[in-house]
Amino acid sequence: MGKVSLDNALDRATARQDDGTRAIPGAAFVAIDTKKGLIYSKASGSRTLSANGTDFALDGLCFIASMTKLITSIAAMQAVERGLIGLDDDVSNVLHEWKDAQVLDGFDNSGEPMLHKAKNKITLRSSSFYHIPADAGYTVPLVYEPGEGWAYGAGIDWAGRLVERLNGNISLGEYMEKNIWGPMGMTSTTFNIEENPSMQARRVD
């Protein structure tokens, strides 16, 4: 597919319908070759849902949501790489909230949870670390023994909390800015766009 075909495909995908709406409000497509560098870039459509919205631009800021999991995982692996913690170390030595983790066995006839104290330690390597809920109000029983199962949850937030505590209680955003976003030239990445007026002006709704 050549450049003209890509241009047309993107424009068709974001075209305004007869009723004024768009199937896809706006989008940008960028292709980079490791040897040649930038080989294609185009933005099309609107960056807002309103009928008279601002055109979608290549420098528009989009909400990347669950990409936080990837970047937090990188931060956790940097902690391992720097010797701050091992993959098989018990994270409850740092995350004291999990010193007495409990595992849910089921519920009794009256609907009360049946629990037992976790036999295995929670580690960065164990998949269970990533399904434990985050923060003080979320220290609920585990669904599996650590390392023996996995379920979707907010445990990646605990990995972020681990990174913070291993690095002098710096905020996760500050850590990522210094150790990941900054070195990679990701100057338009933040947890708090409301605190960055220049970014807010390019926000995609």
PDB file of C-alpha atoms in Angstrom:
ATOM      1  CA  MET A   1       0.000   0.000   0.000  1.00  0.00           C
ATOM      2  CA  GLY A   2       1.499   3.337  -1.071  1.00  0.00           C
ATOM      3  CA  LYS A   3       1.328   6.728   0.616  1.00  0.00           C
ATOM      4  CA  VAL A   4      -1.724   7.862  -1.371  1.00  0.00           C
ATOM      5  CA  SER A   5      -3.581   4.676  -0.452  1.00  0.00           C
ATOM      6  CA  LEU A   6      -2.751   5.147   3.234  1.00  0.00           C
ATOM      7  CA  ASP A   7      -3.851   8.774   3.066  1.00  0.00           C
ATOM      8  CA  ASN A   8      -7.159   7.780   1.490  1.00  0.00           C
ATOM      9  CA  ALA A   9      -7.750   4.937   3.945  1.00  0.00           C
ATOM     10  CA  LEU A  10      -7.210   7.237   6.915  1.00  0.00           C
ATOM     11  CA  ASP A  11      -9.403   9.977   5.466  1.00  0.00           C
ATOM     12  CA  ARG A  12     -12.197   7.494   4.730  1.00  0.00           C
ATOM     13  CA  ALA A  13     -12.010   6.087   8.249  1.00  0.00           C
ATOM     14  CA  THR A  14     -12.437   9.540   9.796  1.00  0.00           C
ATOM     15  CA  ALA A  15     -14.820  11.050   7.219  1.00  0.00           C
ATOM     16  CA  ARG A  16     -17.899  12.860   8.462  1.00  0.00           C
ATOM     17  CA  GLN A  17     -21.119  10.918   7.821  1.00  0.00           C
ATOM     18  CA  ASP A  18     -24.377  12.354   6.456  1.00  0.00           C
ATOM     19  CA  ASP A  19     -25.618  12.945  10.003  1.00  0.00           C
ATOM     20  CA  GLY A  20     -22.468  14.884  10.880  1.00  0.00           C
ATOM     21  CA  THR A  21     -20.902  12.142  12.965  1.00  0.00           C
ATOM     22  CA  ARG A  22     -17.738  10.161  12.280  1.00  0.00           C
ATOM     23  CA  ALA A  23     -17.237   6.416  12.689  1.00  0.00           C
ATOM     24  CA  ILE A  24     -13.780   7.265  14.025  1.00  0.00           C
ATOM     25  CA  PRO A  25     -13.581  10.880  15.269  1.00  0.00           C
ATOM     26  CA  GLY A  26      -9.870  11.226  14.599  1.00  0.00           C
ATOM     27  CA  ALA A  27      -6.665   9.278  14.237  1.00  0.00           C
ATOM     28  CA  ALA A  28      -2.984   9.566  13.444  1.00  0.00           C
ATOM     29  CA  PHE A  29      -0.742   7.017  11.771  1.00  0.00           C
ATOM     30  CA  VAL A  30       3.038   7.143  11.986  1.00  0.00           C
ATOM     31  CA  ALA A  31       5.544   4.640  10.593  1.00  0.00           C
ATOM     32  CA  ILE A  32       9.220   4.693  11.505  1.00  0.00           C
ATOM     33  CA  ASP A  33      11.960   2.522  10.008  1.00  0.00           C
ATOM     34  CA  THR A  34      14.912   1.691  12.249  1.00  0.00           C
ATOM     35  CA  LYS A  35      17.327   2.627   9.455  1.00  0.00           C
ATOM     36  CA  LYS A  36      15.475   5.264   7.444  1.00  0.00           C
ATOM     37  CA  GLY A  37      13.704   7.004  10.305  1.00  0.00           C
ATOM     38  CA  LEU A  38      10.272   8.527   9.696  1.00  0.00           C
ATOM     39  CA  ILE A  39       8.756   7.114   6.506  1.00  0.00           C
ATOM     40  CA  TYR A  40       5.089   8.076   6.896  1.00  0.00           C
ATOM     41  CA  SER A  41       2.937  10.330   9.050  1.00  0.00           C
ATOM     42  CA  LYS A  42      -0.577  11.665   8.727  1.00  0.00           C
ATOM     43  CA  ALA A  43      -3.359  12.867  11.009  1.00  0.00           C
ATOM     44  CA  SER A  44      -7.004  13.025  10.002  1.00  0.00           C
ATOM     45  CA  GLY A  45     -10.372  13.872  11.534  1.00  0.00           C
ATOM     46  CA  SER A  46     -11.137  15.818  14.694  1.00  0.00           C
ATOM     47  CA  ARG A  47      -9.590  15.685  18.157  1.00  0.00           C
ATOM     48  CA  THR A  48     -12.967  16.331  19.797  1.00  0.00           C
ATOM     49  CA  LEU A  49     -16.421  14.788  19.446  1.00  0.00           C
ATOM     50  CA  SER A  50     -18.106  18.101  18.629  1.00  0.00           C
ATOM     51  CA  ALA A  51     -19.190  18.856  15.065  1.00  0.00           C
ATOM     52  CA  ASN A  52     -16.820  21.817  14.834  1.00  0.00           C
ATOM     53  CA  GLY A  53     -13.916  20.227  16.651  1.00  0.00           C
ATOM     54  CA  THR A  54     -10.268  21.092  16.168  1.00  0.00           C
ATOM     55  CA  ASP A  55      -8.438  19.037  13.563  1.00  0.00           C
ATOM     56  CA  PHE A  56      -6.605  15.985  14.852  1.00  0.00           C
ATOM     57  CA  ALA A  57      -2.866  16.750  14.783  1.00  0.00           C
ATOM     58  CA  LEU A  58       0.235  14.583  14.862  1.00  0.00           C
ATOM     59  CA  ASP A  59       1.206  16.132  18.201  1.00  0.00           C
ATOM     60  CA  GLY A  60      -2.200  15.515  19.789  1.00  0.00           C
ATOM     61  CA  LEU A  61      -2.068  13.962  23.260  1.00  0.00           C
ATOM     62  CA  CYS A  62      -4.064  10.750  23.596  1.00  0.00           C
ATOM     63  CA  PHE A  63      -5.042   8.835  26.730  1.00  0.00           C
ATOM     64  CA  ILE A  64      -2.977   5.632  26.721  1.00  0.00           C
ATOM     65  CA  ALA A  65      -4.659   4.025  29.750  1.00  0.00           C
ATOM     66  CA  SER A  66      -3.361   0.480  30.224  1.00  0.00           C
ATOM     67  CA  MET A  67       0.009   1.317  28.661  1.00  0.00           C
ATOM     68  CA  THR A  68       0.783   2.326  32.252  1.00  0.00           C
ATOM     69  CA  LYS A  69       1.114  -1.405  32.950  1.00  0.00           C
ATOM     70  CA  LEU A  70       3.951  -1.720  30.425  1.00  0.00           C
ATOM     71  CA  ILE A  71       5.831   1.321  31.712  1.00  0.00           C
ATOM     72  CA  THR A  72       5.369   0.280  35.344  1.00  0.00           C
ATOM     73  CA  SER A  73       6.690  -3.188  34.487  1.00  0.00           C
ATOM     74  CA  ILE A  74       9.761  -1.562  32.931  1.00  0.00           C
ATOM     75  CA  ALA A  75      10.254   0.497  36.099  1.00  0.00           C
ATOM     76  CA  ALA A  76      10.004  -2.655  38.230  1.00  0.00           C
ATOM     77  CA  MET A  77      12.548  -4.451  36.046  1.00  0.00           C
ATOM     78  CA  GLN A  78      14.880  -1.462  36.371  1.00  0.00           C
ATOM     79  CA  ALA A  79      14.680  -1.943  40.141  1.00  0.00           C
ATOM     80  CA  VAL A  80      15.726  -5.565  39.648  1.00  0.00           C
ATOM     81  CA  GLU A  81      18.476  -4.563  37.213  1.00  0.00           C
ATOM     82  CA  ARG A  82      19.866  -2.076  39.741  1.00  0.00           C
ATOM     83  CA  GLY A  83      19.872  -4.633  42.533  1.00  0.00           C
ATOM     84  CA  LEU A  84      17.184  -2.920  44.612  1.00  0.00           C
ATOM     85  CA  ILE A  85      15.125  -6.112  44.722  1.00  0.00           C
ATOM     86  CA  GLY A  86      15.307  -9.606  43.239  1.00  0.00           C
ATOM     87  CA  LEU A  87      12.688 -11.274  41.077  1.00  0.00           C
ATOM     88  CA  ASP A  88      12.200 -13.914  43.767  1.00  0.00           C
ATOM     89  CA  ASP A  89      12.433 -11.646  46.822  1.00  0.00           C
ATOM     90  CA  ASP A  90       9.397 -11.393  49.086  1.00  0.00           C
ATOM     91  CA  VAL A  91       7.836  -8.018  48.214  1.00  0.00           C
ATOM     92  CA  SER A  92       6.150  -7.846  51.627  1.00  0.00           C
ATOM     93  CA  ASN A  93       9.550  -6.841  53.033  1.00  0.00           C
ATOM     94  CA  VAL A  94       8.920  -3.530  51.267  1.00  0.00           C
ATOM     95  CA  LEU A  95       5.137  -3.618  50.903  1.00  0.00           C
ATOM     96  CA  HIS A  96       4.355  -4.345  54.538  1.00  0.00           C
ATOM     97  CA  GLU A  97       0.629  -4.315  53.800  1.00  0.00           C
ATOM     98  CA  TRP A  98       1.099  -7.830  52.417  1.00  0.00           C
ATOM     99  CA  LYS A  99       2.969  -9.349  55.383  1.00  0.00           C
ATOM    100  CA  ASP A 100      -0.061 -11.441  56.307  1.00  0.00           C
ATOM    101  CA  ALA A 101      -1.662 -12.039  52.916  1.00  0.00           C
ATOM    102  CA  GLN A 102      -4.684 -14.309  52.934  1.00  0.00           C
ATOM    103  CA  VAL A 103      -6.084 -16.555  50.220  1.00  0.00           C
ATOM    104  CA  LEU A 104      -9.791 -17.029  49.580  1.00  0.00           C
ATOM    105  CA  ASP A 105     -10.908 -20.682  49.713  1.00  0.00           C
ATOM    106  CA  GLY A 106     -14.583 -19.981  49.135  1.00  0.00           C
ATOM    107  CA  PHE A 107     -17.628 -19.082  51.201  1.00  0.00           C
ATOM    108  CA  ASP A 108     -19.461 -20.929  53.938  1.00  0.00           C
ATOM    109  CA  ASN A 109     -23.210 -21.556  54.047  1.00  0.00           C
ATOM    110  CA  SER A 110     -23.838 -18.150  55.570  1.00  0.00           C
ATOM    111  CA  GLY A 111     -21.897 -16.394  52.826  1.00  0.00           C
ATOM    112  CA  GLU A 112     -18.862 -15.604  54.970  1.00  0.00           C
ATOM    113  CA  PRO A 113     -15.444 -15.930  53.291  1.00  0.00           C
ATOM    114  CA  MET A 114     -13.259 -18.898  54.208  1.00  0.00           C
ATOM    115  CA  LEU A 115      -9.598 -17.884  54.260  1.00  0.00           C
ATOM    116  CA  HIS A 116      -6.155 -19.274  54.929  1.00  0.00           C
ATOM    117  CA  LYS A 117      -2.843 -17.512  55.340  1.00  0.00           C
ATOM    118  CA  ALA A 118      -0.826 -17.531  52.118  1.00  0.00           C
ATOM    119  CA  LYS A 119       1.826 -20.260  52.152  1.00  0.00           C
ATOM    120  CA  ASN A 120       3.911 -18.854  49.320  1.00  0.00           C
ATOM    121  CA  LYS A 121       5.667 -15.499  49.265  1.00  0.00           C
ATOM    122  CA  ILE A 122       4.556 -12.795  46.854  1.00  0.00           C
ATOM    123  CA  THR A 123       7.348 -11.912  44.430  1.00  0.00           C
ATOM    124  CA  LEU A 124       7.793  -9.910  41.249  1.00  0.00           C
ATOM    125  CA  ARG A 125       8.134 -13.189  39.381  1.00  0.00           C
ATOM    126  CA  SER A 126       4.916 -14.718  40.721  1.00  0.00           C
ATOM    127  CA  SER A 127       1.943 -13.967  38.500  1.00  0.00           C
ATOM    128  CA  SER A 128      -0.254 -13.477  41.562  1.00  0.00           C
ATOM    129  CA  PHE A 129       1.563 -10.221  42.313  1.00  0.00           C
ATOM    130  CA  TYR A 130      -0.192  -8.640  39.356  1.00  0.00           C
ATOM    131  CA  HIS A 131      -3.750  -9.482  40.373  1.00  0.00           C
ATOM    132  CA  ILE A 132      -3.639  -8.233  43.965  1.00  0.00           C
ATOM    133  CA  PRO A 133      -5.699  -5.048  44.405  1.00  0.00           C
ATOM    134  CA  ALA A 134      -3.939  -1.786  45.194  1.00  0.00           C
ATOM    135  CA  ASP A 135      -3.749   0.488  48.234  1.00  0.00           C
ATOM    136  CA  ALA A 136      -4.886   0.139  51.828  1.00  0.00           C
ATOM    137  CA  GLY A 137      -8.549  -0.269  50.981  1.00  0.00           C
ATOM    138  CA  TYR A 138      -7.665  -3.011  48.527  1.00  0.00           C
ATOM    139  CA  THR A 139      -5.724  -5.435  50.696  1.00  0.00           C
ATOM    140  CA  VAL A 140      -8.413  -8.049  50.216  1.00  0.00           C
ATOM    141  CA  PRO A 141      -7.753 -11.806  50.105  1.00  0.00           C
ATOM    142  CA  LEU A 142      -5.929 -13.273  47.121  1.00  0.00           C
ATOM    143  CA  VAL A 143      -7.787 -15.530  44.715  1.00  0.00           C
ATOM    144  CA  TYR A 144      -4.803 -17.896  44.362  1.00  0.00           C
ATOM    145  CA  GLU A 145      -1.735 -18.879  46.300  1.00  0.00           C
ATOM    146  CA  PRO A 146       1.089 -16.620  45.064  1.00  0.00           C
ATOM    147  CA  GLY A 147       2.647 -18.129  41.953  1.00  0.00           C
ATOM    148  CA  GLU A 148      -0.152 -20.648  41.389  1.00  0.00           C
ATOM    149  CA  GLY A 149      -2.673 -18.680  39.348  1.00  0.00           C
ATOM    150  CA  TRP A 150      -3.585 -15.384  37.779  1.00  0.00           C
ATOM    151  CA  ALA A 151      -6.651 -13.163  37.575  1.00  0.00           C
ATOM    152  CA  TYR A 152      -7.037  -9.659  36.191  1.00  0.00           C
ATOM    153  CA  GLY A 153      -6.698  -6.969  38.829  1.00  0.00           C
ATOM    154  CA  ALA A 154      -5.021  -3.746  39.880  1.00  0.00           C
ATOM    155  CA  GLY A 155      -1.873  -5.354  41.275  1.00  0.00           C
ATOM    156  CA  ILE A 156       0.325  -3.461  38.809  1.00  0.00           C
ATOM    157  CA  ASP A 157      -0.376  -0.470  41.067  1.00  0.00           C
ATOM    158  CA  TRP A 158       1.411  -2.352  43.825  1.00  0.00           C
ATOM    159  CA  ALA A 159       4.382  -2.804  41.497  1.00  0.00           C
ATOM    160  CA  GLY A 160       4.343   0.971  41.092  1.00  0.00           C
ATOM    161  CA  ARG A 161       4.170   1.442  44.860  1.00  0.00           C
ATOM    162  CA  LEU A 162       7.114  -0.943  45.185  1.00  0.00           C
ATOM    163  CA  VAL A 163       9.141   1.167  42.740  1.00  0.00           C
ATOM    164  CA  GLU A 164       8.296   4.304  44.720  1.00  0.00           C
ATOM    165  CA  ARG A 165       9.408   2.847  48.041  1.00  0.00           C
ATOM    166  CA  LEU A 166      12.586   1.320  46.622  1.00  0.00           C
ATOM    167  CA  ASN A 167      13.543   4.755  45.288  1.00  0.00           C
ATOM    168  CA  GLY A 168      13.145   6.885  48.392  1.00  0.00           C
ATOM    169  CA  ASN A 169       9.363   7.324  48.105  1.00  0.00           C
ATOM    170  CA  ILE A 170       9.626   9.380  44.928  1.00  0.00           C
ATOM    171  CA  SER A 171       6.292   9.460  43.093  1.00  0.00           C
ATOM    172  CA  LEU A 172       5.907   6.972  40.259  1.00  0.00           C
ATOM    173  CA  GLY A 173       5.413   9.808  37.782  1.00  0.00           C
ATOM    174  CA  GLU A 174       8.636  11.497  38.893  1.00  0.00           C
ATOM    175  CA  TYR A 175      10.492   8.200  38.662  1.00  0.00           C
ATOM    176  CA  MET A 176       9.245   7.528  35.139  1.00  0.00           C
ATOM    177  CA  GLU A 177      10.059  11.071  34.016  1.00  0.00           C
ATOM    178  CA  LYS A 178      13.643  10.731  35.248  1.00  0.00           C
ATOM    179  CA  ASN A 179      14.346   7.127  34.267  1.00  0.00           C
ATOM    180  CA  ILE A 180      12.112   6.280  31.293  1.00  0.00           C
ATOM    181  CA  TRP A 181      10.271   9.149  29.601  1.00  0.00           C
ATOM    182  CA  GLY A 182      13.126  11.662  29.818  1.00  0.00           C
ATOM    183  CA  PRO A 183      15.884   9.379  28.485  1.00  0.00           C
ATOM    184  CA  MET A 184      13.582   8.265  25.638  1.00  0.00           C
ATOM    185  CA  GLY A 185      12.628  11.815  24.675  1.00  0.00           C
ATOM    186  CA  MET A 186       8.977  11.261  25.659  1.00  0.00           C
ATOM    187  CA  THR A 187       8.479  14.903  26.610  1.00  0.00           C
ATOM    188  CA  SER A 188       4.685  14.803  26.258  1.00  0.00           C
ATOM    189  CA  THR A 189       3.977  11.915  28.630  1.00  0.00           C
ATOM    190  CA  THR A 190       2.509  12.514  32.086  1.00  0.00           C
ATOM    191  CA  PHE A 191       0.102  11.205  34.705  1.00  0.00           C
ATOM    192  CA  ASN A 192      -1.202  14.718  35.390  1.00  0.00           C
ATOM    193  CA  ILE A 193      -2.050  16.522  32.171  1.00  0.00           C
ATOM    194  CA  GLU A 194      -4.082  19.066  34.163  1.00  0.00           C
ATOM    195  CA  GLU A 195      -0.823  20.338  35.651  1.00  0.00           C
ATOM    196  CA  ASN A 196       0.726  20.868  32.198  1.00  0.00           C
ATOM    197  CA  PRO A 197      -1.073  23.667  30.288  1.00  0.00           C
ATOM    198  CA  SER A 198       0.966  23.160  27.110  1.00  0.00           C
ATOM    199  CA  MET A 199      -0.036  19.493  27.028  1.00  0.00           C
ATOM    200  CA  GLN A 200      -3.635  20.247  27.969  1.00  0.00           C
ATOM    201  CA  ALA A 201      -3.946  22.459  24.894  1.00  0.00           C
ATOM    202  CA  ARG A 202      -3.155  19.448  22.668  1.00  0.00           C
ATOM    203  CA  ARG A 203      -5.361  16.978  24.511  1.00  0.00           C
ATOM    204  CA  VAL A 204      -7.497  14.642  22.407  1.00  0.00           C
ATOM    205  CA  ASP A 205     -10.967  14.195  23.878  1.00  0.00           C
TER     206      ASP A 205
END
